[in-house]
XYZ file of N, CA and C in Angstrom:
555
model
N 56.993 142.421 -10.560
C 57.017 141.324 -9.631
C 57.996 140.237 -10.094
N 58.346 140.080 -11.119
C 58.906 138.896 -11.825
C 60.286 139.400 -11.392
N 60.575 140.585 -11.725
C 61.780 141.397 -11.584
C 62.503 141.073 -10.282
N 61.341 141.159 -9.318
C 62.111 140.925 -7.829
C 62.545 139.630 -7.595
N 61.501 138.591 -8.078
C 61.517 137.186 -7.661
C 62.892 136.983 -8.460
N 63.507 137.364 -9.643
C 64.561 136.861 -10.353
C 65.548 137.640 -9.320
N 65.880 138.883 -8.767
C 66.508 139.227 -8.375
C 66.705 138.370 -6.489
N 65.582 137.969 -6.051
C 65.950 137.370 -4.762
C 66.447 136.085 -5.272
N 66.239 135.779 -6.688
C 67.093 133.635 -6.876
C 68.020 134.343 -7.354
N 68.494 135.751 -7.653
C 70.381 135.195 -8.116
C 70.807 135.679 -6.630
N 70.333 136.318 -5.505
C 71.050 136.202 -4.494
C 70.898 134.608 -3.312
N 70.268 133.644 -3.434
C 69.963 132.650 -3.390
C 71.030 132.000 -3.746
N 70.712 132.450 -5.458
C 71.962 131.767 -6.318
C 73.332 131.932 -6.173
N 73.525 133.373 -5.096
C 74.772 133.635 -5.394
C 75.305 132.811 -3.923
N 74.140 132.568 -3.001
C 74.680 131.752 -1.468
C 74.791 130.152 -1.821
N 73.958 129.864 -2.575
C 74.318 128.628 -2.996
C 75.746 127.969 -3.788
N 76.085 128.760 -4.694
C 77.197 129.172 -4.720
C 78.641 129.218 -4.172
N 78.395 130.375 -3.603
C 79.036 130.060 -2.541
C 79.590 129.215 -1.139
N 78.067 128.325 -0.829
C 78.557 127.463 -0.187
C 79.109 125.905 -1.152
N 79.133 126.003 -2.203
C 79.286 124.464 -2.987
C 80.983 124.938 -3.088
N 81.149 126.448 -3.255
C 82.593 126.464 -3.767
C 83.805 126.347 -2.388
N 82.685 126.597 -1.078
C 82.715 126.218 -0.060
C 83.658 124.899 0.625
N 82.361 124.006 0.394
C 82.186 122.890 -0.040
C 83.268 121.864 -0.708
N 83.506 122.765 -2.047
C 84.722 121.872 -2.347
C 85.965 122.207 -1.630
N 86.263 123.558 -1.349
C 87.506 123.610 -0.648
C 87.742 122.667 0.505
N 86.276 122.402 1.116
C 86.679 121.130 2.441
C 87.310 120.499 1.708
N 86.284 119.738 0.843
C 86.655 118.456 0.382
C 87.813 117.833 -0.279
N 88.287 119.095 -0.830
C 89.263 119.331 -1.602
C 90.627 119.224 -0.468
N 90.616 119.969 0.581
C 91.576 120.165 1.565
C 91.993 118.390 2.426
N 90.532 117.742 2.187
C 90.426 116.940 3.211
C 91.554 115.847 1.824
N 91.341 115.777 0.901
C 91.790 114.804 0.244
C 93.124 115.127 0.391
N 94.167 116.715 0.069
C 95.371 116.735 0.058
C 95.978 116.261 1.351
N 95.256 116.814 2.435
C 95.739 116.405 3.822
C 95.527 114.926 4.247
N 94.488 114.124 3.360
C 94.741 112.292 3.700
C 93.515 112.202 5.026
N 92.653 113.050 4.741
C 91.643 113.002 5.982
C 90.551 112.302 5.795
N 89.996 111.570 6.625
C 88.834 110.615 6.511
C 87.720 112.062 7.065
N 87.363 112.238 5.878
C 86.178 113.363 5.806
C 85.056 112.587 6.575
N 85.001 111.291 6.528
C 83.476 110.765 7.360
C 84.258 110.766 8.608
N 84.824 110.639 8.810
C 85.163 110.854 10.654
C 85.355 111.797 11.297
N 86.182 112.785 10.253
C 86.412 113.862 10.833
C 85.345 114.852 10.490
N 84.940 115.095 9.417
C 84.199 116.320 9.183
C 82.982 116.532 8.804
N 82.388 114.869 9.359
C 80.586 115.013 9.201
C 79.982 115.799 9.314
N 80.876 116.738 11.002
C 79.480 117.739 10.685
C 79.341 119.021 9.584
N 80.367 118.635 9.060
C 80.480 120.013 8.029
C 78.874 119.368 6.905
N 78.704 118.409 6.902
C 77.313 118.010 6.416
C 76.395 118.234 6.922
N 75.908 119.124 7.977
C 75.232 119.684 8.872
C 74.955 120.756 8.827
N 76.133 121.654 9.016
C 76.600 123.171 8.617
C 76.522 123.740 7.296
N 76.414 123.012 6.397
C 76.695 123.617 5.045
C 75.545 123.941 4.592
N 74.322 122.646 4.832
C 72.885 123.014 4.965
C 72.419 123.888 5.490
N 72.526 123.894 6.647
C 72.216 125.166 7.700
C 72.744 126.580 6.931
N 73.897 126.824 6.849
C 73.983 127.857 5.784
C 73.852 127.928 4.670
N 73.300 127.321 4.003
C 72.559 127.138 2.667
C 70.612 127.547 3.493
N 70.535 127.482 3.984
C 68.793 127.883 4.589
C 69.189 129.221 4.820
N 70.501 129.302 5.980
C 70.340 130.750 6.525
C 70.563 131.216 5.268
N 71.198 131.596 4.569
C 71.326 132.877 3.311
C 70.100 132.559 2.264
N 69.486 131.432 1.882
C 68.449 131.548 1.403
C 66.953 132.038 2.084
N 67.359 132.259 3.389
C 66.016 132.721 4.299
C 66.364 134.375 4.152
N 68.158 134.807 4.268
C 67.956 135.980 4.007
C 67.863 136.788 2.884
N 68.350 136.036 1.855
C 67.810 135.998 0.389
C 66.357 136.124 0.352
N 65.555 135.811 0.599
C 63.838 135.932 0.594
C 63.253 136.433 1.174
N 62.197 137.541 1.089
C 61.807 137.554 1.497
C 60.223 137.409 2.488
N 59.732 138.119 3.045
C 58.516 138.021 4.001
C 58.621 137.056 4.848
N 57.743 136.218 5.361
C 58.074 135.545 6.466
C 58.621 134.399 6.271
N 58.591 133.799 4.886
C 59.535 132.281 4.549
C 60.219 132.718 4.726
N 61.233 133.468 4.379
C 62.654 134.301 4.815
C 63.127 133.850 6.130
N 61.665 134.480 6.821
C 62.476 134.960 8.375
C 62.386 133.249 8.726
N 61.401 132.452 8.538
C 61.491 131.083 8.935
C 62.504 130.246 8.627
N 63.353 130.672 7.289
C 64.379 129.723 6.915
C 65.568 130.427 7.621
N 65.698 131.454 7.919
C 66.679 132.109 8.435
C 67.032 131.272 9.524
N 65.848 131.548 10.483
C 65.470 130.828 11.988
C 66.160 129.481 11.898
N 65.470 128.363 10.901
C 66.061 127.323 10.747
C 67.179 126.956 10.583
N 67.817 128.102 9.577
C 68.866 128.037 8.906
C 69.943 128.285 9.795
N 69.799 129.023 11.044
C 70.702 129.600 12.591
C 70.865 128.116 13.209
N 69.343 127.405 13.159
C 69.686 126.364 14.079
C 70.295 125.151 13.610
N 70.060 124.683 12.246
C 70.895 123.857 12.169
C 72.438 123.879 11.857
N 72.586 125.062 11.420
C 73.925 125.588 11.330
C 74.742 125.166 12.816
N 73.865 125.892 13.993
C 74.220 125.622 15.019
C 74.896 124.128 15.710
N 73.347 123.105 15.302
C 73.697 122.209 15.951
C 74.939 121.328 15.286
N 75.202 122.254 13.460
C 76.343 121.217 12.914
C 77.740 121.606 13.596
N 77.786 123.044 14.202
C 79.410 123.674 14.843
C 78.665 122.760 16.492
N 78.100 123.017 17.089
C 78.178 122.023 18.216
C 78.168 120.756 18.385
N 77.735 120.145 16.995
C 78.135 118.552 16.917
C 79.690 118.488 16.354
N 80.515 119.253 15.585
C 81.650 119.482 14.936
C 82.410 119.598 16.652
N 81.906 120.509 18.018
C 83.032 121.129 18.913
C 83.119 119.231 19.522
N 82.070 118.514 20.000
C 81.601 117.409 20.331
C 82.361 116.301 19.796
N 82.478 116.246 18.536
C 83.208 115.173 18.086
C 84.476 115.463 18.286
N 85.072 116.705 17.829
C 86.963 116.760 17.820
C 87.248 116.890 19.428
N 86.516 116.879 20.884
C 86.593 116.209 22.458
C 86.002 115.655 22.578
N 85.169 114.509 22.004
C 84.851 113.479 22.304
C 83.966 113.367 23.890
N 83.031 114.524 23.369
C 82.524 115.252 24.300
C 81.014 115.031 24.299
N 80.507 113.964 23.437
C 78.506 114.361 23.149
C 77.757 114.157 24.694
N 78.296 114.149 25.691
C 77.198 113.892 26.932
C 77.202 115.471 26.892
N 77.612 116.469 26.633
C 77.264 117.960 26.934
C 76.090 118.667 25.857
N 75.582 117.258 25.413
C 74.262 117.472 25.006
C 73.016 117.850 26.217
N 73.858 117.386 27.147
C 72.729 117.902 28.522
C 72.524 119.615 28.440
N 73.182 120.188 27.865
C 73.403 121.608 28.769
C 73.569 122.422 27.063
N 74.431 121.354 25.825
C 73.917 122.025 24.766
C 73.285 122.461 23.977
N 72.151 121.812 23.980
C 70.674 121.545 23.176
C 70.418 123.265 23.409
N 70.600 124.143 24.560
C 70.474 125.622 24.261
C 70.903 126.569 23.331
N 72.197 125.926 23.425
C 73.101 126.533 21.783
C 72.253 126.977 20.549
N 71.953 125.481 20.479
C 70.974 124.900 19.154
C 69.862 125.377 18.752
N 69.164 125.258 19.662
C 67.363 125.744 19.769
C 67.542 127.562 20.251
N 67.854 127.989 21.307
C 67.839 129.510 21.530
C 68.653 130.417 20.687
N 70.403 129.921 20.719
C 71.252 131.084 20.269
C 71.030 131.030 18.760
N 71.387 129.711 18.140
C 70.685 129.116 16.906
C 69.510 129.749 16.057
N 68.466 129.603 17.169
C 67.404 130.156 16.471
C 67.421 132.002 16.562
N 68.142 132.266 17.575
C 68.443 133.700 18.032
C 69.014 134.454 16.830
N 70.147 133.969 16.378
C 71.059 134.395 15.381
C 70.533 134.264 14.307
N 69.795 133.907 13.967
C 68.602 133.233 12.259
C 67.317 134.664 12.428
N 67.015 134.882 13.143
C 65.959 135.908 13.889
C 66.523 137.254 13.911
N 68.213 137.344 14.484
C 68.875 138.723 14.626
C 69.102 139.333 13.258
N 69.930 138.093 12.658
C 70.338 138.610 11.016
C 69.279 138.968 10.260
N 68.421 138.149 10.430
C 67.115 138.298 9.394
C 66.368 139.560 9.641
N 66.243 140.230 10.653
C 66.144 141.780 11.172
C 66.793 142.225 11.272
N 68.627 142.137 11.417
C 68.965 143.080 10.467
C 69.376 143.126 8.904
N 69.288 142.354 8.343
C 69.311 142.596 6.558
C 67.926 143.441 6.393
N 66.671 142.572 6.620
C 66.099 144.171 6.833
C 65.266 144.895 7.430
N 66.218 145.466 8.075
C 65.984 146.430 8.536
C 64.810 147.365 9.974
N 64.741 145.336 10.490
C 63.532 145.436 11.873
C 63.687 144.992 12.676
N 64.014 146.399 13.282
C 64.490 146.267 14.633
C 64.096 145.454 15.895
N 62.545 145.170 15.583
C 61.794 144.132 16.443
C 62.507 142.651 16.188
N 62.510 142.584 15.263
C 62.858 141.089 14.811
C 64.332 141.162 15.524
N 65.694 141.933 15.110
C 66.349 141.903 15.570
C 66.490 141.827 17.218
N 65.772 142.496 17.818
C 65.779 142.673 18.997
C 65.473 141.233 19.544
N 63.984 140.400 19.115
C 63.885 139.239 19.579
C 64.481 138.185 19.322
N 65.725 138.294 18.345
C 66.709 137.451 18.052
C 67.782 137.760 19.138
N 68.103 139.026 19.787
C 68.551 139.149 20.704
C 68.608 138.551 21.945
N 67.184 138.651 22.039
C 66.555 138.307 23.131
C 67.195 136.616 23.209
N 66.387 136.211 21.953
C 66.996 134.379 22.138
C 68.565 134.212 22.510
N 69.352 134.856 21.579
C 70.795 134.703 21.911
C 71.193 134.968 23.454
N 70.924 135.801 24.194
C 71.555 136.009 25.397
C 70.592 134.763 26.280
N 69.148 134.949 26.175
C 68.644 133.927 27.215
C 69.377 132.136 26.486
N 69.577 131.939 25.279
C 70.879 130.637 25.308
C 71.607 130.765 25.946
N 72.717 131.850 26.096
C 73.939 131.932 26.542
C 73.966 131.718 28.313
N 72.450 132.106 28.092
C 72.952 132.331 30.178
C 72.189 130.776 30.042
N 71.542 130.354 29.514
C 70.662 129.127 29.880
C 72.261 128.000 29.608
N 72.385 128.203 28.944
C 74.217 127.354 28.590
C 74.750 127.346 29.522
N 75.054 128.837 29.820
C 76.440 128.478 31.222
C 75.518 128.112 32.640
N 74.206 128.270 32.803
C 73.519 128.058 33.979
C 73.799 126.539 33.963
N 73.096 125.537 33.113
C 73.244 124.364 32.523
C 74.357 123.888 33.054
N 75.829 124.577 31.966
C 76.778 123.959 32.151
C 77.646 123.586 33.596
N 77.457 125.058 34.702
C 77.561 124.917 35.358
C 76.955 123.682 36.208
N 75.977 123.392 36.487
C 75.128 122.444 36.869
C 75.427 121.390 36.422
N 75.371 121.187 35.867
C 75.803 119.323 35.035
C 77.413 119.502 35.494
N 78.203 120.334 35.124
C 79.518 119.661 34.953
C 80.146 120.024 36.435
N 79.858 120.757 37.003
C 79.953 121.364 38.603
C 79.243 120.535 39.921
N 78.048 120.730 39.326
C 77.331 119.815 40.641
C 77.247 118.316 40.804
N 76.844 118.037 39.494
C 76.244 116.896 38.869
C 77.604 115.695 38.656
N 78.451 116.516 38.061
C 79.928 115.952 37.324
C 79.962 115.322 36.401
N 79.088 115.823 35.424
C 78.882 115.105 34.464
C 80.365 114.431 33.723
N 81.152 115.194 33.579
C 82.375 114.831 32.814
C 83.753 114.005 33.570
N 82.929 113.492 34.798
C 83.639 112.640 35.743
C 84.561 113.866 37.206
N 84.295 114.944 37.068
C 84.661 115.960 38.174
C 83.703 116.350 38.763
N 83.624 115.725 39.725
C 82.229 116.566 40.722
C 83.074 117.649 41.325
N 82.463 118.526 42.415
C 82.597 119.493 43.153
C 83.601 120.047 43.835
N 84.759 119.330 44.218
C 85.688 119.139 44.629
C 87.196 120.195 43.754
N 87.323 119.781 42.519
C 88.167 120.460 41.972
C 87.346 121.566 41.157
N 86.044 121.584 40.700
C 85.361 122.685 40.303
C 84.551 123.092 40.686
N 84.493 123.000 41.556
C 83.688 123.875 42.893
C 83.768 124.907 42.919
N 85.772 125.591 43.047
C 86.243 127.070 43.255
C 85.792 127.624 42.218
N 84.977 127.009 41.426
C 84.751 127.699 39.663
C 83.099 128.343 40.039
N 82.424 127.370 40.691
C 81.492 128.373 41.072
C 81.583 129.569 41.210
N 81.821 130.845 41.946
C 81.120 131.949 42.642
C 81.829 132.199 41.062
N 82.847 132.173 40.375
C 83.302 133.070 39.401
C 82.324 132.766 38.309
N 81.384 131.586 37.928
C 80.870 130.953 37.112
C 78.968 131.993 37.171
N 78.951 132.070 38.814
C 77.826 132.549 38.953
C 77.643 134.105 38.834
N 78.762 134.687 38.880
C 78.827 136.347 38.585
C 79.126 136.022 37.426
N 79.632 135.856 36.760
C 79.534 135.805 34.962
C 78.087 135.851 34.634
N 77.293 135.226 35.020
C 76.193 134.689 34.275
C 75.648 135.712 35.080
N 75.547 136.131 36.264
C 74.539 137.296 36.463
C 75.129 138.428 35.747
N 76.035 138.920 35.178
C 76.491 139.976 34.765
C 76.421 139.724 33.428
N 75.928 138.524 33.006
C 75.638 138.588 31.630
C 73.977 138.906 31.702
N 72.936 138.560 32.532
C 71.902 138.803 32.472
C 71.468 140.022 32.574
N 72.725 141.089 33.628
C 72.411 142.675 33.782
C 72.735 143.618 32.412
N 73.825 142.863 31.892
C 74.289 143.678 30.597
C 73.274 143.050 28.979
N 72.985 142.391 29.458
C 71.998 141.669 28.411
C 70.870 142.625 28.152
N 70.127 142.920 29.654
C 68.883 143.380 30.032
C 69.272 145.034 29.705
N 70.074 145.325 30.255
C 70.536 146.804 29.891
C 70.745 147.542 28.435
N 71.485 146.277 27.108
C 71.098 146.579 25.901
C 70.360 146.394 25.367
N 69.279 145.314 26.067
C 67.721 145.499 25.551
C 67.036 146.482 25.339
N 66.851 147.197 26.686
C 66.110 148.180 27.474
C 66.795 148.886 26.842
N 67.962 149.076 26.625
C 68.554 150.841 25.844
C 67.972 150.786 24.149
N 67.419 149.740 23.688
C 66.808 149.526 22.341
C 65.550 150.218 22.244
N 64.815 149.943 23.061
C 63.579 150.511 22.905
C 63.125 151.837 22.885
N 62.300 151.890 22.337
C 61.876 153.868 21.857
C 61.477 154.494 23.319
């Protein structure tokens, strides 16, 4: 037993690691290039955590594992969607992003963590989260930024984006549903 527990902290050890050496290369990059790391690259203080959980959730195991994984998807998540947000100056698409975060987020923390090992259930319901984000995203996005106008364009110039906006997303729900259903025994 001792054997394993030392062997899941040097792979722990080896993600931790890895993200500090990470880590410095930002930091390191941000200084040669003259970059105000707090303006520009906060959210990499977001992300680095988040992947520091995800590989220590898949580093571990039983269900702390799969829980830090989970966690570890979502905040990862919300640090690349607060990172897309800041460099367009974009945070009102918090209306329609918060799915990213919480579904695909938690989807992808759930998928990996079933598959490192090796369960297929788990994977599958990480699946499951990722595609119902993706269509809940573009359903969303459509809506807020189409109907609504959130980003100061109502209906008028993205309107014609509808019918192409709405077969995407149903054809993501048929092909979604179809590699589900081809999963099962």
């Amino acid at each position: 037993m001792a054997h394993d527990a030392r062997r899941h902290w040097r792979g722990g050890e080896a993600a931790l690691g890895g993200l500090l050496v990470l880590l410095g290369i930002l930091v390191l990059l941000g200084q040669a290039l003259e970059l105000d790391l707090g303006r520009v690259g906060w959210p990499f203080f977001v992300i680095v955590p988040g992947l520091g959980l995800l590989g220590l959730g898949l580093a571990t195991s039983g269900r702390l594992g799969e829980v830090l994984a989970t966690v570890g998807g979502v905040v990862t998540m919300a640090g690349l969607v607060l990172g897309v947000q800041n460099a367009t100056d974009r945070f009102d698409t918090w209306a329609y992003a918060w799915t990213l975060v919480l579904l695909v987020g938690a989807g992808i923390g759930r998928w990996l963590s079933g598959v490192v090992r090796g369960r297929g259930e788990l994977a599958a319901s990480g699946a499951w989260l990722i595609a119902a984000g993706l269509v809940g995203f573009l359903g969303l996005a459509v809506f807020f930024e189409v109907v609504v106008g959130l980003s100061g364009h109502r209906s008028g110039a993205g309107g014609r984006y509808v019918v192409a906006a709405l077969l995407i997303l149903a054809g993501l729900v048929l092909v979604g549903r179809r590699l589900l259903v081809a999963r099962r025994p």
